[in-house]
XYZ file of C-alpha atoms in Angstrom:
492
model
C -23.779 21.068 9.748
C -26.905 18.910 8.939
C -26.898 16.409 5.352
C -27.327 18.239 2.505
C -30.983 18.859 0.807
C -30.630 18.954 -1.886
C -31.666 16.363 -5.192
C -27.793 14.979 -5.396
C -26.521 12.532 -2.757
C -23.254 13.380 -0.842
C -21.397 10.916 0.685
C -18.560 11.168 2.263
C -15.845 8.740 1.342
C -12.388 8.149 4.187
C -9.905 5.460 3.729
C -8.475 4.055 6.345
C -5.227 1.141 6.098
C -2.983 0.902 3.032
C -2.346 2.239 -0.558
C -4.332 -0.240 -2.096
C -7.548 0.684 0.185
C -6.877 3.915 -1.130
C -7.330 2.144 -4.993
C -10.374 0.926 -3.870
C -11.925 4.167 -2.111
C -11.588 5.882 -6.235
C -12.881 2.559 -8.066
C -16.347 3.438 -5.112
C -15.920 6.901 -5.823
C -16.233 6.915 -9.145
C -19.145 4.225 -9.310
C -21.323 6.554 -6.312
C -20.138 9.635 -9.179
C -21.085 7.874 -11.848
C -24.432 7.247 -10.322
C -25.486 10.985 -9.259
C -23.846 11.272 -6.112
C -21.271 14.182 -5.335
C -18.028 12.170 -3.582
C -16.340 13.949 -0.973
C -13.382 13.549 1.831
C -15.205 16.484 4.756
C -17.584 14.581 6.498
C -18.862 17.890 6.312
C -22.831 17.748 5.719
C -22.879 14.358 4.021
C -25.998 11.997 3.209
C -23.862 9.440 4.747
C -20.236 8.776 5.455
C -18.932 5.690 3.647
C -15.773 4.421 5.495
C -13.736 1.805 3.473
C -12.282 0.156 6.607
C -8.652 -1.614 7.999
C -8.445 -5.086 9.462
C -5.031 -6.127 8.950
C -4.307 -6.064 12.448
C -5.821 -4.963 16.195
C -4.511 -1.681 16.503
C -5.687 -0.563 12.003
C -9.412 -2.083 13.929
C -9.283 0.047 16.591
C -9.051 3.264 14.368
C -11.682 1.706 11.572
C -14.626 1.400 14.630
C -12.663 5.051 16.221
C -13.539 6.596 12.726
C -17.180 5.008 12.630
C -18.177 6.169 15.577
C -16.753 9.870 15.400
C -18.847 9.802 11.283
C -21.489 7.943 14.045
C -21.798 11.820 15.659
C -21.500 14.089 12.598
C -25.959 13.035 12.162
C -25.463 11.446 8.541
C -26.003 7.906 8.202
C -22.333 5.637 8.667
C -21.516 2.614 6.443
C -18.284 0.138 7.253
C -17.171 -1.066 3.536
C -13.398 -3.130 3.525
C -11.001 -5.299 5.504
C -12.565 -5.182 8.433
C -16.988 -5.313 7.207
C -15.691 -8.439 5.125
C -14.473 -9.532 7.098
C -15.677 -9.704 10.346
C -19.217 -8.933 8.371
C -22.983 -9.467 10.479
C -20.185 -10.068 13.822
C -19.393 -6.294 13.157
C -22.696 -5.276 12.405
C -23.944 -5.882 16.198
C -21.468 -5.525 17.786
C -21.585 -1.862 16.557
C -25.231 -0.049 16.127
C -24.090 2.822 14.966
C -23.033 1.819 11.742
C -26.040 1.648 9.913
C -24.733 -1.194 7.209
C -22.232 -3.110 6.567
C -21.098 -3.752 3.282
C -18.932 -6.529 1.930
C -16.837 -6.071 -1.192
C -19.486 -8.330 -3.318
C -22.149 -4.734 -2.968
C -19.217 -2.654 -4.743
C -20.729 -2.422 -7.740
C -23.969 -1.117 -6.620
C -22.821 0.451 -3.949
C -24.774 3.584 -5.038
C -28.057 1.826 -4.714
C -27.011 0.453 -1.370
C -26.778 4.383 -0.292
C -29.294 5.147 -1.378
C -31.530 3.129 1.010
C -29.210 3.438 3.530
C -29.958 6.843 3.047
C -33.211 6.679 2.953
C -33.392 4.532 6.110
C -33.911 0.950 4.841
C -32.992 -2.039 6.864
C -29.123 -3.721 5.190
C -28.273 -7.093 6.142
C -24.833 -7.764 7.078
C -22.979 -10.413 5.244
C -21.692 -13.254 6.546
C -18.652 -13.231 6.285
C -16.452 -16.270 3.725
C -13.002 -17.501 3.352
C -12.416 -15.523 -0.509
C -9.836 -18.446 -1.307
C -12.243 -19.982 -2.073
C -14.430 -18.344 -4.319
C -11.208 -18.454 -6.876
C -10.241 -21.293 -9.101
C -7.111 -23.036 -7.257
C -5.156 -23.490 -10.486
C -3.998 -19.418 -11.263
C -4.364 -19.043 -14.401
C -7.752 -20.449 -14.356
C -9.142 -17.617 -12.255
C -9.335 -14.190 -14.614
C -12.435 -16.720 -15.851
C -14.332 -16.781 -13.226
C -17.482 -14.623 -11.771
C -15.776 -13.221 -8.644
C -15.599 -9.635 -7.559
C -12.606 -7.810 -6.310
C -12.167 -4.730 -5.490
C -9.656 -1.949 -7.136
C -9.065 -4.149 -10.438
C -11.545 -1.737 -12.928
C -14.565 -3.281 -13.913
C -17.417 -1.834 -15.921
C -19.394 -2.716 -17.676
C -17.623 -2.437 -20.115
C -17.709 -5.520 -23.404
C -14.559 -7.636 -22.453
C -14.013 -7.367 -26.213
C -13.010 -3.535 -25.743
C -9.572 -3.128 -25.770
C -8.684 -1.593 -22.616
C -7.717 2.239 -24.025
C -10.605 2.850 -25.071
C -12.547 1.496 -21.562
C -13.717 4.128 -18.999
C -11.290 4.223 -16.106
C -13.674 3.232 -12.650
C -12.085 5.541 -10.661
C -12.268 8.955 -9.615
C -8.985 10.880 -7.457
C -9.295 11.740 -3.762
C -6.843 13.984 -4.111
C -4.409 16.062 -6.755
C -2.170 14.626 -5.506
C 1.453 14.281 -8.068
C 1.466 10.930 -6.492
C -1.071 8.225 -7.248
C -1.466 4.472 -6.214
C -1.528 1.374 -9.222
C -2.989 -1.657 -8.090
C -0.826 -4.303 -9.511
C -2.876 -6.815 -9.187
C -5.455 -8.292 -5.474
C -5.256 -11.347 -2.273
C -2.184 -13.610 -1.884
C -0.706 -17.213 -2.629
C 0.782 -16.972 0.372
C 0.546 -19.080 4.091
C 2.336 -16.965 6.022
C 0.902 -18.537 9.881
C 0.788 -14.580 10.996
C -1.717 -13.594 8.290
C -5.451 -13.306 8.005
C -5.302 -11.658 4.896
C -5.336 -13.730 2.283
C -9.072 -14.576 3.848
C -11.151 -11.957 3.362
C -8.502 -11.126 0.181
C -9.325 -13.375 -1.637
C -6.549 -15.885 -3.817
C -3.613 -13.823 -6.175
C -4.591 -12.363 -9.086
C -3.471 -10.403 -11.157
C -4.503 -7.822 -13.649
C -3.714 -7.490 -17.402
C -0.756 -4.182 -18.211
C -3.262 -3.010 -20.374
C -5.381 -2.710 -18.484
C -3.054 -1.658 -15.956
C -1.576 0.881 -19.275
C -4.524 2.028 -19.190
C -5.532 3.308 -16.362
C -1.538 4.552 -16.122
C -2.373 6.912 -18.583
C -5.443 7.794 -17.911
C -4.036 8.900 -14.137
C -1.377 11.147 -15.842
C -3.915 13.087 -17.358
C -5.188 14.600 -14.054
C -1.316 15.304 -12.883
C -0.385 12.123 -11.487
C 3.683 12.592 -11.788
C 5.163 8.970 -9.983
C 3.087 5.655 -10.292
C 3.604 3.557 -7.076
C 2.680 -0.004 -7.715
C 0.497 -2.183 -4.875
C -0.979 -5.693 -4.986
C -0.152 -8.396 -1.547
C 1.785 -9.725 -3.456
C 4.265 -8.076 -5.945
C 6.881 -10.532 -6.837
C 3.942 -12.976 -8.016
C 2.468 -10.112 -10.840
C 1.504 -12.647 -14.366
C 2.437 -15.623 -12.592
C -2.277 -15.719 -13.936
C -1.659 -14.687 -16.890
C 1.443 -16.804 -17.349
C 4.086 -14.701 -17.406
C 6.289 -14.914 -14.575
C 8.456 -11.916 -15.946
C 5.476 -10.111 -16.161
C 6.439 -7.210 -13.934
C 10.529 -6.415 -15.769
C 8.435 -6.308 -18.939
C 4.961 -3.696 -17.342
C 7.651 -1.497 -15.509
C 9.837 -0.223 -18.435
C 6.271 0.821 -19.887
C 5.086 1.941 -17.635
C 7.767 4.101 -16.488
C 7.293 5.396 -20.562
C 4.579 7.016 -20.669
C 4.105 10.921 -20.855
C 4.700 12.824 -18.178
C 5.269 9.778 -15.621
C 8.977 10.470 -14.446
C 8.912 7.848 -11.802
C 7.461 4.137 -10.766
C 8.056 2.388 -7.570
C 7.109 -1.153 -7.368
C 6.530 -2.053 -3.224
C 5.372 -5.428 -1.769
C 8.230 -7.460 -2.787
C 8.142 -10.834 -1.846
C 12.710 -11.899 -1.088
C 12.088 -15.258 -1.669
C 10.484 -14.166 -5.050
C 12.677 -11.411 -6.193
C 14.224 -12.946 -9.446
C 17.875 -11.052 -9.617
C 15.261 -9.781 -13.478
C 13.282 -8.079 -11.839
C 16.192 -6.665 -9.487
C 18.103 -5.535 -12.298
C 14.697 -4.260 -14.360
C 14.150 -1.838 -11.259
C 17.978 -1.555 -10.793
C 18.609 0.002 -13.578
C 15.298 0.876 -16.078
C 15.099 5.564 -16.564
C 11.829 5.910 -15.436
C 11.949 3.862 -12.223
C 12.790 3.924 -8.512
C 15.842 2.187 -6.990
C 13.784 1.937 -4.542
C 13.176 -2.070 -2.756
C 10.376 -2.473 -0.732
C 11.482 -5.876 0.618
C 9.144 -7.787 3.069
C 11.350 -9.329 5.189
C 9.359 -10.311 8.491
C 12.766 -11.176 10.494
C 15.596 -12.912 9.196
C 15.954 -15.863 11.678
C 15.617 -19.273 10.017
C 14.285 -20.469 12.783
C 11.348 -17.204 13.197
C 10.888 -17.549 9.413
C 9.590 -21.665 9.444
C 7.538 -20.849 11.668
C 6.164 -18.287 9.514
C 5.673 -20.279 6.911
C 8.148 -17.742 5.141
C 11.710 -18.825 3.352
C 15.080 -17.169 3.727
C 17.988 -15.822 6.448
C 19.910 -13.432 6.859
C 23.387 -14.346 5.622
C 20.311 -14.691 2.454
C 18.361 -11.354 2.855
C 21.467 -9.541 3.073
C 22.978 -11.292 -1.008
C 20.139 -10.092 -2.018
C 19.898 -6.101 -0.752
C 24.029 -6.444 -2.150
C 22.909 -7.488 -5.291
C 20.814 -4.971 -5.467
C 23.355 -2.609 -5.092
C 25.725 -3.519 -7.433
C 23.710 -2.452 -9.457
C 22.733 0.733 -7.206
C 25.193 1.574 -4.842
C 21.851 4.476 -3.810
C 19.333 2.158 -4.002
C 16.502 2.827 -1.562
C 15.366 -0.558 0.601
C 12.608 -0.686 3.796
C 10.981 -3.635 4.983
C 9.172 -4.892 8.024
C 9.871 -6.512 11.451
C 7.513 -8.901 13.610
C 9.338 -9.026 16.565
C 7.747 -11.755 20.072
C 6.371 -14.218 17.256
C 5.543 -17.006 18.843
C 9.483 -19.183 19.430
C 10.984 -16.126 19.091
C 14.555 -17.031 21.637
C 16.877 -14.683 22.304
C 19.635 -16.227 20.240
C 16.982 -14.895 17.717
C 16.618 -11.418 18.008
C 20.955 -11.115 18.428
C 20.201 -12.537 14.394
C 17.886 -9.391 13.403
C 20.005 -7.349 15.077
C 22.984 -8.466 12.890
C 21.062 -8.334 10.303
C 20.120 -5.061 10.816
C 22.474 -3.201 11.377
C 24.071 -5.068 8.017
C 21.524 -4.250 5.872
C 21.550 -0.106 5.883
C 17.902 0.562 4.814
C 16.406 2.707 5.109
C 13.165 2.681 6.150
C 11.721 -0.357 9.085
C 8.678 -0.895 10.153
C 8.315 -2.642 13.722
C 5.890 -4.474 15.179
C 4.561 -6.934 18.400
C 3.098 -9.827 17.212
C -0.380 -10.167 18.688
C -2.700 -13.168 17.516
C -4.985 -11.949 14.541
C -7.502 -14.202 15.093
C -8.032 -17.517 11.867
C -4.378 -17.419 11.768
C -2.325 -20.110 12.255
C 0.532 -18.713 14.319
C -2.796 -17.899 16.997
C -2.531 -21.529 17.642
C 1.326 -21.680 17.911
C 2.450 -23.216 21.339
C 6.052 -21.120 22.573
C 3.842 -18.018 23.442
C 6.261 -15.566 23.952
C 5.221 -12.767 27.263
C 3.290 -10.043 26.603
C 6.238 -8.078 28.808
C 8.939 -9.458 26.964
C 7.215 -8.569 23.127
C 7.051 -5.189 24.806
C 10.781 -5.456 25.814
C 11.832 -6.688 22.703
C 9.748 -4.126 20.342
C 11.384 -0.732 22.454
C 14.510 -2.822 22.503
C 13.803 -2.780 17.853
C 12.517 -0.146 17.302
C 15.242 1.916 18.805
C 17.832 0.599 17.225
C 15.770 0.508 14.153
C 15.253 4.610 14.350
C 18.867 4.751 15.356
C 20.026 3.011 11.898
C 17.893 4.508 9.594
C 18.557 8.021 11.638
C 22.691 6.630 10.166
C 21.725 5.168 7.259
C 20.284 8.749 5.887
C 23.729 10.642 6.979
C 25.046 9.040 4.603
C 23.165 10.560 2.073
C 24.861 13.912 3.603
C 26.181 15.394 0.341
C 24.668 13.705 -2.550
C 22.318 14.773 -5.254
C 19.215 13.062 -4.864
C 15.587 13.293 -7.685
C 13.345 14.643 -5.788
C 9.548 15.149 -6.788
C 7.948 17.788 -4.799
C 4.781 16.935 -3.550
C 4.326 20.302 -2.198
C 4.224 24.483 -1.493
C 3.369 26.127 0.972
C 4.383 29.598 2.404
C 7.557 27.965 4.651
C 8.414 24.875 2.581
C 8.690 23.033 0.221
C 8.795 19.456 0.760
C 9.089 15.910 -1.580
C 10.475 12.250 -1.704
C 13.380 11.546 -3.159
C 13.952 8.043 -5.244
C 14.284 5.883 -2.158
C 11.753 8.186 0.175
C 7.326 6.056 -0.675
C 4.504 8.578 0.793
C 3.180 8.031 3.821
C 5.608 5.333 5.130
C 9.455 6.604 4.091
C 10.075 10.461 5.179
C 10.398 13.565 3.315
C 12.881 15.453 1.880
C 12.366 20.001 1.967
C 13.867 21.945 -0.979
C 15.639 25.097 0.758
C 17.690 28.338 -0.720
C 21.145 27.316 -2.032
C 23.809 29.096 -4.460
C 23.241 26.978 -7.852
C 20.459 29.134 -8.707
C 17.248 27.332 -8.560
C 14.272 29.546 -8.181
C 11.925 28.446 -4.791
C 9.519 30.389 -5.556
C 8.490 29.683 -9.393
C 8.481 24.924 -7.903
C 5.250 23.459 -7.983
C 3.575 20.651 -6.579
C 5.086 17.879 -9.798
C 7.918 19.242 -10.983
C 11.263 16.666 -10.516
C 14.314 18.289 -9.005
C 17.454 16.987 -8.449
C 19.447 18.805 -5.155
C 22.053 18.248 -2.576
C 21.230 16.789 0.364
C 22.708 19.464 3.252
C 21.301 17.660 6.379
C 19.678 14.639 7.988
C 16.800 14.801 10.156
C 16.105 11.168 11.124
C 14.481 9.932 8.240
C 13.941 14.000 6.434
C 16.499 15.155 4.465
C 17.336 18.471 3.095
C 18.592 19.689 0.148
C 19.521 22.291 -2.064
C 17.884 21.860 -5.237
C 19.924 22.263 -8.062
C 18.918 21.487 -11.501
C 15.517 21.846 -12.931
C 14.091 17.923 -14.317
C 11.531 17.825 -15.928
C 8.612 20.105 -15.243
C 5.329 19.475 -14.273
C 2.761 20.310 -16.680
C -0.884 21.497 -16.838
C -2.655 18.417 -16.739
C -5.189 17.621 -19.631
C -8.207 16.460 -16.750
C -8.867 16.623 -13.167
C -10.541 13.513 -11.550
C -12.970 10.881 -13.628
């Protein structure tokens, strides 16, 4: 289908990568909609296809390139934005002539004007990448006064003196799901030797609690029932606001918002997960007893080379402290195998941890060198063949252990937030299942009198687990906990 010929230009916004990117896309969508663009996620008939790329690991970068190449076949102008575009800039533009423009984060405030230029055939010079950590003061508490573009931080043209709840929310929802991400912060101050994210995302900057509460209330007004708090490192939230306990205080406030039935924290760093935060997550009504902990490995020698802290026993103690407060708490993590210097003994230590940890979901990644990281220059590299063998072994173990953990939940009661209702299936997520990454729960008829036909997306029901298939559960609803009401507004 050719691009639109109407006076209102049409942009298709395609998002790759993590939930943080999804928030950034909804900021871009709001800026474009406010300036007269018709925003969609469907490339059919678009004047411009804007791809919010991911630049985290090699596979994600390949997916971004493939998406850009596919978009070029539609006849629309193609624009690359997001992490990969920010990270590579001119290099990406030169190697991918199919993209009509490659934008950096600094282009976001003027995105509508930039896309107008692209639509009319103007040639734009791609930016030269720079280390965005250098744009902000070293001292965290001084960063809020710096004039630096930070995607997803809801900057508006309203005077900063205006209370947050009176400012227009700079966000336009791109779907109608009852769950949405809420960005706590951007950037990271950690120096993990395998990770390039801080260099192109910048130093850590928190959003203020009043901004977050205002956006959360707006999201609730659009029909959102579950908030997923995202950032590069959620356990650092508040350190630049002068309050290291800011997340512990914020969680109950978010859970108390009218219409919100579940708040989920994600991206927790084990070394920074304090006892008070564990208690808040495990015991606060409306907050999911869910621990998304970034372990990465459990062998001390490997963790030290990663520039991280912890050990198998310390990580097990952390999980035990959470389960002492909430026995059915969910827990997930990601792990890298084949890191430079990893030995067979290190792999056995990781196997010991995984076997004892009883995690609900486990992500396994095979190590590969990333541009600009310290680990890329390490010696004692593990051969690709050995990396693949270890990856296959750990992945197989992870799948077996997660399936066992799901089986342990058969017969228990879970609270399921319904995501979708189809002709043949009602699908939702229990408290230990985050969107996209942790499996789902399918609801089927039982003997408890709950009418499946009356259920709708956004309902929160209590259900009894009757079977498991891998990490996925099948359950029968036994009681309605909180029925979704008609939202007061839809979108920006």
